[in-house]
GROMACS .gro file of N, CA and C in nm:
model
  219
    1MET      N    1  -0.263  -5.103   5.054
    1MET     CA    2  -0.369  -5.053   5.113
    1MET      C    3  -0.366  -4.917   5.135
    2GLU      N    4  -0.486  -4.854   5.079
    2GLU     CA    5  -0.467  -4.712   5.071
    2GLU      C    6  -0.593  -4.648   5.163
    3VAL      N    7  -0.585  -4.536   5.233
    3VAL     CA    8  -0.688  -4.485   5.327
    3VAL      C    9  -0.660  -4.342   5.304
    4TYR      N   10  -0.755  -4.255   5.271
    4TYR     CA   11  -0.734  -4.117   5.263
    4TYR      C   12  -0.904  -4.039   5.271
    5PRO      N   13  -0.899  -3.941   5.330
    5PRO     CA   14  -1.025  -3.842   5.340
    5PRO      C   15  -1.047  -3.788   5.222
    6HIS      N   16  -1.191  -3.778   5.191
    6HIS     CA   17  -1.236  -3.712   5.041
    6HIS      C   18  -1.332  -3.613   5.109
    7HIS      N   19  -1.294  -3.494   5.075
    7HIS     CA   20  -1.372  -3.376   5.139
    7HIS      C   21  -1.369  -3.376   5.289
    8ASN      N   22  -1.489  -3.321   5.331
    8ASN     CA   23  -1.454  -3.318   5.477
    8ASN      C   24  -1.545  -3.422   5.572
    9HIS      N   25  -1.616  -3.495   5.463
    9HIS     CA   26  -1.713  -3.607   5.511
    9HIS      C   27  -1.698  -3.739   5.463
   10LEU      N   28  -1.609  -3.776   5.389
   10LEU     CA   29  -1.592  -3.908   5.329
   10LEU      C   30  -1.460  -3.952   5.362
   11LEU      N   31  -1.443  -4.114   5.399
   11LEU     CA   32  -1.337  -4.182   5.419
   11LEU      C   33  -1.318  -4.271   5.299
   12LEU      N   34  -1.241  -4.281   5.218
   12LEU     CA   35  -1.200  -4.393   5.131
   12LEU      C   36  -1.097  -4.479   5.141
   13ILE      N   37  -1.108  -4.602   5.131
   13ILE     CA   38  -1.033  -4.716   5.157
   13ILE      C   39  -1.029  -4.804   5.030
   14HIS      N   40  -0.913  -4.822   4.995
   14HIS     CA   41  -0.895  -4.934   4.890
   14HIS      C   42  -0.782  -5.013   4.917
   15VAL      N   43  -0.817  -5.167   4.926
   15VAL     CA   44  -0.725  -5.271   4.966
   15VAL      C   45  -0.727  -5.355   4.820
   16GLU      N   46  -0.576  -5.423   4.809
   16GLU     CA   47  -0.591  -5.500   4.704
   16GLU      C   48  -0.489  -5.638   4.766
   17ASN      N   49  -0.536  -5.737   4.727
   17ASN     CA   50  -0.454  -5.859   4.779
   17ASN      C   51  -0.456  -5.955   4.658
   18THR      N   52  -0.343  -6.019   4.652
   18THR     CA   53  -0.357  -6.156   4.557
   18THR      C   54  -0.436  -6.269   4.603
   19PHE      N   55  -0.475  -6.335   4.482
   19PHE     CA   56  -0.550  -6.460   4.533
   19PHE      C   57  -0.495  -6.576   4.431
   20ASP      N   58  -0.545  -6.691   4.449
   20ASP     CA   59  -0.509  -6.803   4.382
   20ASP      C   60  -0.571  -6.815   4.230
   21GLY      N   61  -0.667  -6.737   4.209
   21GLY     CA   62  -0.741  -6.739   4.093
   21GLY      C   63  -0.859  -6.816   4.097
   22LYS      N   64  -0.895  -6.883   4.218
   22LYS     CA   65  -1.033  -6.931   4.216
   22LYS      C   66  -1.133  -6.851   4.322
   23ILE      N   67  -1.202  -6.798   4.250
   23ILE     CA   68  -1.318  -6.706   4.336
   23ILE      C   69  -1.449  -6.770   4.322
   24GLN      N   70  -1.521  -6.796   4.423
   24GLN     CA   71  -1.641  -6.871   4.408
   24GLN      C   72  -1.766  -6.797   4.470
   25GLN      N   73  -1.859  -6.760   4.399
   25GLN     CA   74  -1.967  -6.694   4.450
   25GLN      C   75  -2.104  -6.778   4.427
   26LYS      N   76  -2.185  -6.724   4.521
   26LYS     CA   77  -2.323  -6.812   4.503
   26LYS      C   78  -2.423  -6.726   4.529
   27ASN      N   79  -2.508  -6.673   4.441
   27ASN     CA   80  -2.609  -6.569   4.451
   27ASN      C   81  -2.554  -6.443   4.490
   28ASN      N   82  -2.436  -6.395   4.441
   28ASN     CA   83  -2.358  -6.280   4.435
   28ASN      C   84  -2.288  -6.283   4.591
   29ILE      N   85  -2.289  -6.371   4.636
   29ILE     CA   86  -2.210  -6.370   4.772
   29ILE      C   87  -2.104  -6.457   4.760
   30PHE      N   88  -1.992  -6.408   4.804
   30PHE     CA   89  -1.848  -6.473   4.795
   30PHE      C   90  -1.867  -6.591   4.893
   31GLN      N   91  -1.811  -6.688   4.857
   31GLN     CA   92  -1.806  -6.830   4.925
   31GLN      C   93  -1.645  -6.818   4.991
   32SER      N   94  -1.637  -6.873   5.103
   32SER     CA   95  -1.516  -6.873   5.186
   32SER      C   96  -1.431  -6.970   5.110
   33SER      N   97  -1.289  -6.936   5.121
   33SER     CA   98  -1.187  -7.011   5.055
   33SER      C   99  -1.145  -7.092   5.182
   34LYS      N  100  -1.160  -7.095   5.310
   34LYS     CA  101  -1.088  -7.139   5.409
   34LYS      C  102  -1.215  -7.271   5.459
   35ARG      N  103  -1.327  -7.251   5.446
   35ARG     CA  104  -1.409  -7.332   5.491
   35ARG      C  105  -1.526  -7.345   5.407
   36SER      N  106  -1.630  -7.439   5.436
   36SER     CA  107  -1.734  -7.454   5.340
   36SER      C  108  -1.846  -7.329   5.379
   37GLY      N  109  -1.925  -7.301   5.281
   37GLY     CA  110  -2.019  -7.193   5.297
   37GLY      C  111  -1.965  -7.046   5.262
   38ASN      N  112  -2.068  -6.968   5.297
   38ASN     CA  113  -2.047  -6.823   5.278
   38ASN      C  114  -1.903  -6.759   5.348
   39GLY      N  115  -1.839  -6.696   5.298
   39GLY     CA  116  -1.747  -6.593   5.373
   39GLY      C  117  -1.814  -6.490   5.461
   40ILE      N  118  -1.743  -6.467   5.577
   40ILE     CA  119  -1.787  -6.365   5.665
   40ILE      C  120  -1.719  -6.238   5.640
   41GLY      N  121  -1.599  -6.233   5.611
   41GLY     CA  122  -1.534  -6.100   5.611
   41GLY      C  123  -1.591  -5.994   5.508
   42ILE      N  124  -1.621  -6.031   5.393
   42ILE     CA  125  -1.677  -5.946   5.296
   42ILE      C  126  -1.826  -5.904   5.324
   43GLU      N  127  -1.879  -6.008   5.384
   43GLU     CA  128  -2.032  -5.969   5.407
   43GLU      C  129  -2.023  -5.881   5.519
   44SER      N  130  -1.932  -5.887   5.617
   44SER     CA  131  -1.931  -5.807   5.723
   44SER      C  132  -1.882  -5.667   5.704
   45VAL      N  133  -1.786  -5.627   5.576
   45VAL     CA  134  -1.779  -5.514   5.540
   45VAL      C  135  -1.903  -5.462   5.480
   46ARG      N  136  -1.976  -5.535   5.396
   46ARG     CA  137  -2.089  -5.500   5.326
   46ARG      C  138  -2.195  -5.437   5.434
   47HIS      N  139  -2.196  -5.525   5.563
   47HIS     CA  140  -2.295  -5.478   5.661
   47HIS      C  141  -2.263  -5.335   5.719
   48ILE      N  142  -2.140  -5.330   5.747
   48ILE     CA  143  -2.095  -5.215   5.817
   48ILE      C  144  -2.118  -5.094   5.716
   49THR      N  145  -2.068  -5.106   5.601
   49THR     CA  146  -2.090  -5.000   5.498
   49THR      C  147  -2.237  -4.960   5.472
   50ASP      N  148  -2.308  -5.049   5.474
   50ASP     CA  149  -2.468  -5.028   5.463
   50ASP      C  150  -2.538  -4.973   5.578
   51LYS      N  151  -2.473  -5.011   5.717
   51LYS     CA  152  -2.534  -4.955   5.809
   51LYS      C  153  -2.494  -4.795   5.842
   52ASN      N  154  -2.384  -4.750   5.791
   52ASN     CA  155  -2.328  -4.653   5.826
   52ASN      C  156  -2.348  -4.549   5.695
   53GLY      N  157  -2.443  -4.584   5.592
   53GLY     CA  158  -2.440  -4.488   5.481
   53GLY      C  159  -2.330  -4.501   5.389
   54GLY      N  160  -2.243  -4.607   5.374
   54GLY     CA  161  -2.150  -4.576   5.270
   54GLY      C  162  -2.167  -4.718   5.174
   55ILE      N  163  -2.066  -4.718   5.088
   55ILE     CA  164  -2.067  -4.826   4.972
   55ILE      C  165  -1.944  -4.892   4.976
   56CYS      N  166  -1.967  -5.018   4.914
   56CYS     CA  167  -1.864  -5.095   4.889
   56CYS      C  168  -1.856  -5.173   4.764
   57ASP      N  169  -1.750  -5.171   4.686
   57ASP     CA  170  -1.734  -5.272   4.573
   57ASP      C  171  -1.616  -5.369   4.574
   58PHE      N  172  -1.648  -5.475   4.523
   58PHE     CA  173  -1.538  -5.574   4.516
   58PHE      C  174  -1.536  -5.634   4.380
   59THR      N  175  -1.384  -5.637   4.333
   59THR     CA  176  -1.357  -5.671   4.179
   59THR      C  177  -1.248  -5.777   4.211
   60TYR      N  178  -1.235  -5.842   4.113
   60TYR     CA  179  -1.098  -5.940   4.111
   60TYR      C  180  -1.066  -5.962   3.945
   61LYS      N  181  -0.945  -5.967   3.915
   61LYS     CA  182  -0.909  -5.969   3.766
   61LYS      C  183  -0.733  -6.003   3.783
   62ASP      N  184  -0.690  -6.097   3.717
   62ASP     CA  185  -0.580  -6.128   3.687
   62ASP      C  186  -0.470  -6.169   3.828
   63GLY      N  187  -0.553  -6.224   3.922
   63GLY     CA  188  -0.498  -6.263   4.037
   63GLY      C  189  -0.480  -6.162   4.144
   64ILE      N  190  -0.559  -6.056   4.126
   64ILE     CA  191  -0.578  -5.935   4.210
   64ILE      C  192  -0.712  -5.914   4.264
   65PHE      N  193  -0.744  -5.919   4.386
   65PHE     CA  194  -0.872  -5.886   4.434
   65PHE      C  195  -0.868  -5.757   4.511
   66SER      N  196  -0.967  -5.691   4.470
   66SER     CA  197  -0.980  -5.532   4.501
   66SER      C  198  -1.106  -5.501   4.570
   67ALA      N  199  -1.092  -5.431   4.698
   67ALA     CA  200  -1.203  -5.402   4.779
   67ALA      C  201  -1.198  -5.243   4.795
   68LYS      N  202  -1.294  -5.172   4.750
   68LYS     CA  203  -1.323  -5.025   4.761
   68LYS      C  204  -1.424  -4.997   4.842
   69ILE      N  205  -1.402  -4.901   4.931
   69ILE     CA  206  -1.503  -4.863   5.037
   69ILE      C  207  -1.510  -4.732   5.060
   70MET      N  208  -1.631  -4.686   5.072
   70MET     CA  209  -1.652  -4.531   5.081
   70MET      C  210  -1.735  -4.527   5.212
   71LEU      N  211  -1.701  -4.456   5.320
   71LEU     CA  212  -1.772  -4.440   5.443
   71LEU      C  213  -1.783  -4.290   5.479
   72ARG      N  214  -1.888  -4.255   5.550
   72ARG     CA  215  -1.934  -4.130   5.573
   72ARG      C  216  -1.830  -4.107   5.703
   73ILE      N  217  -1.792  -3.988   5.736
   73ILE     CA  218  -1.726  -3.988   5.873
   73ILE      C  219  -1.798  -3.837   5.928
   0.00000   0.00000   0.00000
């Protein structure tokens, strides 16, 4: 996890985590690996960033899931 300010008004957050290689999406929404249906963690991050004028991006490759978040501060 990396968190650092960018200029005087942005906070950048980068989190990486391993995963078992099984990512499921439906209509561009990540599905939960713990239960049936949509995951709530990533959707919560999307909601918070949208609500606060930020952006987020989620990628996965070679067993690494990456979340990049930019928030206005």
